[in-house]
Short mmCIF file of C-alpha atoms in Angstrom, two decimals:
data_model
loop_
_atom_site.label_atom_id
_atom_site.label_comp_id
_atom_site.label_asym_id
_atom_site.label_seq_id
_atom_site.Cartn_x
_atom_site.Cartn_y
_atom_site.Cartn_z
CA ASP B 123 -17.75 -10.65 -35.33
CA LEU B 124 -19.24 -12.54 -32.39
CA PHE B 125 -16.07 -14.47 -31.49
CA GLY B 126 -13.95 -11.30 -31.53
CA GLY B 127 -16.59 -9.50 -29.49
CA LEU B 128 -16.58 -12.14 -26.76
CA PHE B 129 -12.89 -13.03 -26.56
CA GLY B 130 -10.89 -10.04 -27.69
CA GLY B 131 -13.11 -7.30 -27.62
CA GLY B 132 -15.09 -5.16 -29.94
CA ILE B 133 -18.13 -4.51 -27.79
CA PRO B 134 -18.07 -0.77 -27.02
CA GLY B 135 -17.97 -0.02 -23.32
CA PHE B 136 -17.33 -3.60 -22.25
CA GLY B 137 -13.93 -4.44 -23.69
CA GLY B 138 -14.73 -8.11 -24.27
CA LEU B 139 -14.95 -10.78 -21.65
CA PHE B 140 -11.28 -11.74 -21.60
CA GLY B 141 -9.00 -8.71 -21.52
CA GLY B 142 -10.11 -6.87 -24.62
CA ALA B 143 -9.91 -3.17 -25.21
CA GLY B 144 -12.28 -0.49 -24.02
CA PRO B 145 -14.03 2.16 -26.09
CA GLY B 146 -11.96 3.74 -28.85
CA ASN B 147 -8.90 1.63 -28.11
CA ARG B 148 -8.62 -1.75 -29.78
CA SER B 149 -5.25 -2.68 -28.27
CA GLY B 150 -6.13 -2.20 -24.59
CA HIS B 151 -3.24 0.24 -24.06
CA GLN B 152 -3.60 3.86 -22.99
CA ASP B 153 -2.51 6.63 -25.34
CA LYS B 154 0.68 7.75 -23.61
CA SER B 155 1.22 10.66 -26.02
CA LYS B 156 -1.24 12.75 -23.99
CA MET B 157 0.23 11.77 -20.60
CA PRO B 158 3.30 12.92 -18.70
CA ALA B 159 6.21 10.52 -18.28
CA PRO B 160 6.39 8.73 -14.90
CA GLU B 161 7.65 10.87 -12.03
CA LYS B 162 11.30 10.73 -11.04
CA CYS B 163 11.97 10.48 -7.30
CA VAL B 164 15.21 11.72 -5.72
CA LYS B 165 16.20 11.43 -2.05
CA LEU B 166 16.87 14.76 -0.31
CA SER B 167 18.87 14.17 2.88
CA ILE B 168 18.60 16.93 5.48
CA THR B 169 19.51 17.28 9.14
CA LEU B 170 17.03 17.35 11.98
CA VAL B 171 17.76 21.07 12.49
CA ASP B 172 17.01 21.76 8.80
CA ALA B 173 13.75 19.84 9.14
CA TYR B 174 12.78 21.89 12.20
CA LYS B 175 13.81 25.33 10.92
CA GLY B 176 13.42 24.80 7.17
CA CYS B 177 16.18 25.39 4.65
CA ARG B 178 16.97 26.24 1.07
CA ARG B 179 19.17 23.90 -0.97
CA SER B 180 20.59 23.98 -4.48
CA GLU B 181 20.44 20.48 -5.94
CA ALA B 182 22.13 19.45 -9.19
CA ILE B 183 19.97 16.86 -10.95
CA GLN B 184 20.72 14.80 -14.05
CA HIS B 185 17.73 14.10 -16.22
CA ASN B 186 16.86 12.86 -19.68
CA GLU B 187 15.76 15.37 -22.30
CA LYS B 188 14.39 14.65 -25.75
CA CYS B 189 17.16 14.86 -28.35
CA ASN B 190 16.52 17.97 -30.45
CA THR B 191 18.81 16.83 -33.26
CA CYS B 192 16.67 13.80 -34.18
CA ALA B 193 13.42 14.99 -32.51
CA GLY B 194 13.47 11.92 -30.27
CA SER B 195 13.53 9.35 -33.09
CA GLY B 196 17.12 8.17 -32.56
CA CYS B 197 17.79 8.28 -36.34
CA LYS B 198 19.93 10.79 -38.15
CA LEU B 199 17.58 10.80 -41.16
CA LYS B 200 13.90 11.63 -40.73
CA ASN B 201 12.61 9.39 -43.54
CA VAL B 202 14.26 6.18 -42.26
CA SER B 203 11.65 3.71 -41.04
CA THR B 204 12.25 2.71 -37.45
CA VAL B 205 9.21 0.46 -36.97
CA CYS B 206 10.24 -3.02 -35.82
CA VAL B 207 9.40 -5.55 -38.54
CA VAL B 208 9.11 -8.44 -36.07
CA CYS B 209 6.30 -6.94 -33.94
CA ASN B 210 5.05 -4.28 -36.42
CA GLY B 211 5.80 -1.53 -33.89
CA ARG B 212 3.72 -2.97 -31.06
CA GLY B 213 6.68 -3.91 -28.86
CA ALA B 214 5.20 -7.34 -28.16
CA ILE B 215 4.50 -10.53 -30.07
CA THR B 216 1.88 -13.21 -29.55
CA GLN B 217 3.14 -16.73 -29.00
CA VAL B 218 0.82 -19.65 -29.60
CA ARG B 219 1.68 -23.07 -28.15
CA GLN B 220 -0.18 -26.32 -28.44
CA MET B 221 -0.09 -28.53 -25.35
CA GLY B 222 -1.94 -31.70 -26.18
CA PRO B 223 -5.51 -30.79 -27.07
CA MET B 224 -5.16 -27.31 -25.52
CA ILE B 225 -3.82 -24.18 -27.22
CA SER B 226 -2.08 -21.57 -25.08
CA GLN B 227 -1.67 -17.99 -26.29
CA SER B 228 0.54 -15.44 -24.54
CA VAL B 229 1.91 -11.99 -25.31
CA VAL B 230 5.65 -11.49 -24.71
CA CYS B 231 8.09 -8.63 -25.15
CA CYS B 232 9.62 -8.48 -28.63
CA SER B 233 13.26 -9.55 -28.48
CA GLN B 234 14.22 -7.56 -31.60
CA CYS B 235 13.20 -4.10 -30.33
CA VAL B 236 13.15 -4.92 -26.59
CA GLY B 237 9.56 -3.72 -26.25
CA THR B 238 10.01 -0.28 -27.82
CA GLY B 239 8.45 -1.07 -31.19
CA LYS B 240 11.32 0.70 -32.94
CA VAL B 241 14.59 -0.49 -34.45
CA ILE B 242 17.19 1.92 -35.77
CA PRO B 243 19.04 0.57 -38.81
CA GLN B 244 22.75 0.07 -38.16
CA GLY B 245 24.74 3.14 -39.17
CA GLN B 246 21.66 5.40 -39.06
CA GLU B 247 21.91 6.34 -35.36
CA CYS B 248 21.73 10.01 -34.45
CA GLY B 249 25.18 11.45 -33.82
CA THR B 250 24.05 13.43 -30.77
CA CYS B 251 22.13 10.82 -28.76
CA LYS B 252 23.73 7.72 -30.34
CA GLY B 253 20.29 6.26 -31.08
CA LYS B 254 18.97 6.52 -27.51
CA ASN B 255 16.33 9.23 -28.36
CA TYR B 256 17.42 11.39 -25.41
CA ILE B 257 20.42 13.23 -24.01
CA VAL B 258 21.42 13.49 -20.37
CA THR B 259 21.58 17.05 -19.05
CA GLN B 260 22.24 18.56 -15.66
CA LYS B 261 20.07 21.19 -14.06
CA VAL B 262 20.41 23.00 -10.73
CA LEU B 263 17.15 23.45 -8.85
CA ASP B 264 16.48 25.67 -5.85
CA VAL B 265 14.70 23.44 -3.30
CA GLN B 266 12.82 25.21 -0.52
CA VAL B 267 12.26 22.89 2.47
CA PRO B 268 9.46 24.27 4.67
CA PRO B 269 9.88 24.41 8.47
CA GLY B 270 8.50 21.41 10.32
CA VAL B 271 8.81 19.03 7.38
CA ILE B 272 8.55 15.34 8.27
CA ASP B 273 10.50 12.35 7.01
CA GLY B 274 9.09 11.06 3.70
CA SER B 275 7.52 14.39 2.66
CA ARG B 276 7.42 15.10 -1.06
CA ILE B 277 8.59 18.32 -2.69
CA THR B 278 7.43 18.36 -6.32
CA PHE B 279 8.77 20.25 -9.34
CA ASN B 280 6.18 19.90 -12.11
CA GLY B 281 7.58 18.95 -15.53
CA GLU B 282 11.20 18.79 -14.35
CA GLY B 283 11.51 14.99 -14.48
CA ASP B 284 12.76 12.76 -17.27
CA TRP B 285 11.48 12.68 -20.84
CA GLU B 286 10.54 9.19 -22.02
CA ASP B 287 9.82 8.10 -25.56
CA GLY B 288 6.12 7.79 -26.31
CA TYR B 289 4.94 10.16 -23.59
CA GLY B 290 3.60 13.61 -24.39
CA TYR B 291 5.86 15.56 -22.05
CA PRO B 292 8.36 15.14 -19.18
CA GLY B 293 7.11 13.92 -15.83
CA ASP B 294 7.48 15.54 -12.43
CA LEU B 295 10.63 15.56 -10.33
CA VAL B 296 9.88 14.67 -6.72
CA PHE B 297 12.32 15.15 -3.84
CA ILE B 298 11.62 12.72 -1.00
CA VAL B 299 12.76 14.21 2.33
CA ASP B 300 15.10 11.95 4.29
CA ILE B 301 15.87 13.28 7.76
CA MET B 302 19.31 12.01 8.76
CA ALA B 303 19.40 10.32 12.15
CA GLY B 304 22.23 12.37 13.63
CA ASN B 305 22.04 12.12 17.40
CA HIS B 306 24.56 14.89 18.12
CA TYR B 307 21.75 17.48 17.93
CA LEU B 308 19.80 15.95 20.77
CA LYS B 309 21.15 15.83 24.31
CA ARG B 310 19.36 13.94 26.98
CA GLU B 311 19.16 15.63 30.34
CA GLY B 312 18.16 13.68 33.46
#
């Protein structure tokens, strides 16, 4: 319809005049199921000598993995509906307020599901993850710091970051080099 095309979007390629969706996506949100989860950044503190010469470090990292028991649903039974009935699984609700002759419409986070779009019925939580969809595991990674690295450099491990619900696969784990300011390595002469 014309009103929907102008104010909420059904015109392909344009997305409506006021924040509507683009082509093939009526809600305006990206399909996260084909994207990696956001990257996880961890500080890697090294000495000035290690930065100059390079070093190899074993780093134990905790990260979130998809729960295999419930396949990331958080429920112990597969046929239990977890879609939030308040927001219909969108994670947000539209509030309409009338202020005199004006009508204000805003989208806010759903208070029932806290923006996830899913609610696990009480007593139906997965016994392994306790309804969180993920388990916390620890992994030891061998980090190779190249010689001459500078402060703030990034050392990336593809796919070794956290798993997050709704994303297609885990994100990257990024070590951010932090060169410790130890002045006992430098001696001023003269």
